């Protein structure tokens, strides 16, 4: 009996000292690995530079952006693309990495409509501007196609799920429209502007008008 109690004591001691316990089929007490996320925007190093502040304010008003963080997000994307292009330009013209990654980068930029097919060279990537990427936003495309009265109206239409790209309803104003999808941007089939069900206020007016006619 002595050995039985000793072994039972050690069993409970090991069970209580384990860093986790099984509860309802789930393992608790074990910390998950930290999620590593890359930055989507980078604040400027000089926050009070007058020329940059005026330029960003002009861009925000021209493209109907919500805040300057949307400008910084595009700037960071452009900086990463230009950095990749500069690194590839340092390699030899016949280098396998430059041929493979360079062509992939150029095809991606042509596909989203930022670069022309006549300018499919890494040298032209260094000449890209923030405005080139902002022109491909869904908000800008909706206004350019005449579906909205202004940039701000286009943003409201997108957020209220009135706009679709092909058959998919998109409610993100910063959605990048590809070159082959530009002609498929239109009102959603469920939207009142696209022949769908009338809105809440319209239905109220129609109901009140019908009640008045019955009286």
GROMACS .gro file of C-alpha atoms in nm:
model
  215
    1UNK     CA    1   0.000   0.000   0.000
    2UNK     CA    2   0.289   0.231   0.071
    3UNK     CA    3   0.420   0.210  -0.285
    4UNK     CA    4   0.066   0.253  -0.419
    5UNK     CA    5   0.014   0.579  -0.228
    6UNK     CA    6   0.359   0.708  -0.325
    7UNK     CA    7   0.295   0.641  -0.695
    8UNK     CA    8  -0.049   0.802  -0.667
    9UNK     CA    9   0.104   1.110  -0.501
   10UNK     CA   10   0.363   1.147  -0.780
   11UNK     CA   11   0.091   1.105  -1.042
   12UNK     CA   12  -0.119   1.390  -0.901
   13UNK     CA   13   0.194   1.603  -0.853
   14UNK     CA   14   0.291   1.567  -1.222
   15UNK     CA   15  -0.068   1.628  -1.330
   16UNK     CA   16  -0.092   1.955  -1.134
   17UNK     CA   17   0.252   2.078  -1.243
   18UNK     CA   18   0.183   2.054  -1.619
   19UNK     CA   19   0.153   2.398  -1.790
   20UNK     CA   20  -0.178   2.315  -1.949
   21UNK     CA   21  -0.500   2.133  -1.873
   22UNK     CA   22  -0.760   1.977  -2.098
   23UNK     CA   23  -1.099   2.147  -2.058
   24UNK     CA   24  -1.399   2.052  -2.272
   25UNK     CA   25  -1.179   1.918  -2.550
   26UNK     CA   26  -0.961   2.234  -2.568
   27UNK     CA   27  -0.604   2.283  -2.449
   28UNK     CA   28  -0.577   2.596  -2.236
   29UNK     CA   29  -0.286   2.761  -2.065
   30UNK     CA   30  -0.053   2.741  -2.366
   31UNK     CA   31   0.036   3.077  -2.518
   32UNK     CA   32   0.004   3.101  -2.895
   33UNK     CA   33   0.284   3.236  -3.108
   34UNK     CA   34   0.266   3.614  -3.152
   35UNK     CA   35   0.107   3.724  -3.478
   36UNK     CA   36   0.357   3.904  -3.698
   37UNK     CA   37   0.198   4.174  -3.913
   38UNK     CA   38   0.377   4.411  -4.145
   39UNK     CA   39   0.304   4.781  -4.139
   40UNK     CA   40   0.049   4.909  -4.389
   41UNK     CA   41   0.143   5.276  -4.355
   42UNK     CA   42   0.435   5.481  -4.232
   43UNK     CA   43   0.408   5.827  -4.079
   44UNK     CA   44   0.644   6.093  -4.220
   45UNK     CA   45   0.970   6.154  -4.039
   46UNK     CA   46   0.917   6.531  -4.040
   47UNK     CA   47   0.557   6.581  -3.930
   48UNK     CA   48   0.550   6.960  -3.971
   49UNK     CA   49   0.703   7.010  -4.316
   50UNK     CA   50   0.489   7.275  -4.485
   51UNK     CA   51   0.538   7.166  -4.848
   52UNK     CA   52   0.447   6.806  -4.771
   53UNK     CA   53   0.147   6.907  -4.559
   54UNK     CA   54   0.009   7.123  -4.841
   55UNK     CA   55   0.067   6.850  -5.101
   56UNK     CA   56  -0.103   6.584  -4.888
   57UNK     CA   57  -0.397   6.812  -4.811
   58UNK     CA   58  -0.443   6.874  -5.183
   59UNK     CA   59  -0.439   6.501  -5.258
   60UNK     CA   60  -0.690   6.428  -4.980
   61UNK     CA   61  -0.931   6.687  -5.118
   62UNK     CA   62  -0.883   6.591  -5.484
   63UNK     CA   63  -0.942   6.218  -5.435
   64UNK     CA   64  -1.193   6.241  -5.148
   65UNK     CA   65  -0.983   6.051  -4.896
   66UNK     CA   66  -1.088   6.010  -4.535
   67UNK     CA   67  -0.755   6.107  -4.379
   68UNK     CA   68  -0.387   6.140  -4.458
   69UNK     CA   69  -0.322   5.785  -4.345
   70UNK     CA   70  -0.468   5.666  -4.675
   71UNK     CA   71  -0.205   5.877  -4.854
   72UNK     CA   72   0.070   5.732  -4.635
   73UNK     CA   73  -0.053   5.380  -4.712
   74UNK     CA   74  -0.017   5.439  -5.086
   75UNK     CA   75   0.321   5.603  -5.034
   76UNK     CA   76   0.447   5.298  -4.845
   77UNK     CA   77   0.324   5.067  -5.122
   78UNK     CA   78   0.497   5.282  -5.384
   79UNK     CA   79   0.817   5.291  -5.178
   80UNK     CA   80   0.826   4.910  -5.156
   81UNK     CA   81   0.772   4.875  -5.531
   82UNK     CA   82   1.042   5.130  -5.613
   83UNK     CA   83   1.282   4.964  -5.370
   84UNK     CA   84   1.229   4.627  -5.538
   85UNK     CA   85   1.285   4.788  -5.879
   86UNK     CA   86   1.609   4.956  -5.764
   87UNK     CA   87   1.745   4.631  -5.627
   88UNK     CA   88   1.665   4.450  -5.952
   89UNK     CA   89   1.831   4.725  -6.157
   90UNK     CA   90   2.159   4.663  -5.977
   91UNK     CA   91   2.168   4.308  -6.116
   92UNK     CA   92   2.290   4.207  -6.458
   93UNK     CA   93   2.045   4.217  -6.750
   94UNK     CA   94   2.073   3.840  -6.798
   95UNK     CA   95   2.041   3.758  -6.430
   96UNK     CA   96   1.771   3.499  -6.362
   97UNK     CA   97   1.636   3.683  -6.058
   98UNK     CA   98   1.605   4.009  -6.250
   99UNK     CA   99   1.431   3.841  -6.543
  100UNK     CA  100   1.186   3.645  -6.329
  101UNK     CA  101   1.101   3.894  -6.054
  102UNK     CA  102   1.125   4.196  -6.284
  103UNK     CA  103   0.875   4.056  -6.532
  104UNK     CA  104   0.641   3.956  -6.249
  105UNK     CA  105   0.655   4.308  -6.103
  106UNK     CA  106   0.594   4.473  -6.440
  107UNK     CA  107   0.304   4.242  -6.525
  108UNK     CA  108   0.140   4.315  -6.190
  109UNK     CA  109   0.168   4.691  -6.243
  110UNK     CA  110   0.027   4.662  -6.595
  111UNK     CA  111  -0.258   4.444  -6.472
  112UNK     CA  112  -0.375   4.705  -6.222
  113UNK     CA  113  -0.340   4.981  -6.480
  114UNK     CA  114  -0.058   5.176  -6.317
  115UNK     CA  115   0.193   5.112  -6.597
  116UNK     CA  116   0.142   5.109  -6.973
  117UNK     CA  117   0.239   4.811  -7.185
  118UNK     CA  118   0.469   5.036  -7.388
  119UNK     CA  119   0.663   5.121  -7.071
  120UNK     CA  120   0.729   4.770  -6.940
  121UNK     CA  121   1.077   4.850  -6.811
  122UNK     CA  122   1.210   4.880  -6.459
  123UNK     CA  123   1.330   5.233  -6.530
  124UNK     CA  124   0.971   5.351  -6.570
  125UNK     CA  125   0.877   5.201  -6.233
  126UNK     CA  126   1.097   5.462  -6.063
  127UNK     CA  127   0.891   5.738  -6.227
  128UNK     CA  128   0.560   5.625  -6.075
  129UNK     CA  129   0.375   5.868  -5.849
  130UNK     CA  130   0.116   5.841  -5.575
  131UNK     CA  131  -0.149   5.979  -5.809
  132UNK     CA  132  -0.101   5.683  -6.044
  133UNK     CA  133  -0.217   5.444  -5.772
  134UNK     CA  134  -0.495   5.672  -5.647
  135UNK     CA  135  -0.641   5.681  -6.000
  136UNK     CA  136  -0.701   5.306  -5.980
  137UNK     CA  137  -0.905   5.323  -5.659
  138UNK     CA  138  -1.267   5.216  -5.685
  139UNK     CA  139  -1.378   5.552  -5.548
  140UNK     CA  140  -1.200   5.735  -5.830
  141UNK     CA  141  -1.327   5.495  -6.096
  142UNK     CA  142  -1.689   5.534  -5.981
  143UNK     CA  143  -1.661   5.912  -6.016
  144UNK     CA  144  -1.480   5.894  -6.350
  145UNK     CA  145  -1.748   5.662  -6.491
  146UNK     CA  146  -2.020   5.912  -6.400
  147UNK     CA  147  -2.193   5.693  -6.142
  148UNK     CA  148  -2.150   5.961  -5.872
  149UNK     CA  149  -2.179   6.338  -5.864
  150UNK     CA  150  -1.854   6.389  -5.674
  151UNK     CA  151  -1.567   6.200  -5.511
  152UNK     CA  152  -1.739   6.217  -5.174
  153UNK     CA  153  -2.066   6.093  -5.324
  154UNK     CA  154  -1.875   5.801  -5.477
  155UNK     CA  155  -1.738   5.707  -5.136
  156UNK     CA  156  -2.089   5.712  -4.985
  157UNK     CA  157  -2.225   5.490  -5.264
  158UNK     CA  158  -1.947   5.238  -5.213
  159UNK     CA  159  -1.983   5.226  -4.835
  160UNK     CA  160  -2.359   5.179  -4.865
  161UNK     CA  161  -2.307   4.877  -5.096
  162UNK     CA  162  -2.449   5.030  -5.413
  163UNK     CA  163  -2.145   4.947  -5.631
  164UNK     CA  164  -2.034   4.614  -5.772
  165UNK     CA  165  -1.726   4.502  -5.966
  166UNK     CA  166  -1.838   4.230  -6.203
  167UNK     CA  167  -2.077   4.024  -5.985
  168UNK     CA  168  -1.917   4.106  -5.650
  169UNK     CA  169  -2.048   4.391  -5.434
  170UNK     CA  170  -1.751   4.593  -5.303
  171UNK     CA  171  -1.783   4.831  -5.009
  172UNK     CA  172  -1.414   4.929  -4.981
  173UNK     CA  173  -1.334   5.267  -5.141
  174UNK     CA  174  -0.961   5.184  -5.162
  175UNK     CA  175  -1.026   4.868  -5.366
  176UNK     CA  176  -0.780   4.859  -5.658
  177UNK     CA  177  -0.967   4.809  -5.985
  178UNK     CA  178  -0.778   4.603  -6.240
  179UNK     CA  179  -0.754   4.716  -6.597
  180UNK     CA  180  -0.980   4.440  -6.729
  181UNK     CA  181  -1.238   4.503  -6.453
  182UNK     CA  182  -1.275   4.876  -6.514
  183UNK     CA  183  -1.559   4.831  -6.762
  184UNK     CA  184  -1.748   4.605  -6.521
  185UNK     CA  185  -1.791   4.866  -6.247
  186UNK     CA  186  -2.162   4.941  -6.216
  187UNK     CA  187  -2.450   4.969  -5.972
  188UNK     CA  188  -2.543   4.656  -5.782
  189UNK     CA  189  -2.850   4.464  -5.895
  190UNK     CA  190  -2.995   4.492  -5.545
  191UNK     CA  191  -2.939   4.869  -5.532
  192UNK     CA  192  -3.227   5.112  -5.602
  193UNK     CA  193  -2.997   5.283  -5.854
  194UNK     CA  194  -2.951   4.954  -6.038
  195UNK     CA  195  -3.317   4.859  -6.066
  196UNK     CA  196  -3.345   4.689  -5.731
  197UNK     CA  197  -3.588   4.737  -5.446
  198UNK     CA  198  -3.658   5.105  -5.360
  199UNK     CA  199  -3.500   5.250  -5.048
  200UNK     CA  200  -3.665   5.287  -4.709
  201UNK     CA  201  -3.769   5.652  -4.754
  202UNK     CA  202  -3.895   5.584  -5.106
  203UNK     CA  203  -4.110   5.298  -4.980
  204UNK     CA  204  -4.253   5.521  -4.707
  205UNK     CA  205  -4.343   5.788  -4.959
  206UNK     CA  206  -4.507   5.535  -5.189
  207UNK     CA  207  -4.702   5.386  -4.898
  208UNK     CA  208  -4.819   5.727  -4.778
  209UNK     CA  209  -4.917   5.826  -5.132
  210UNK     CA  210  -5.116   5.505  -5.171
  211UNK     CA  211  -5.293   5.564  -4.839
  212UNK     CA  212  -5.378   5.920  -4.942
  213UNK     CA  213  -5.517   5.802  -5.275
  214UNK     CA  214  -5.735   5.542  -5.108
  215UNK     CA  215  -5.887   5.804  -4.882
   0.00000   0.00000   0.00000
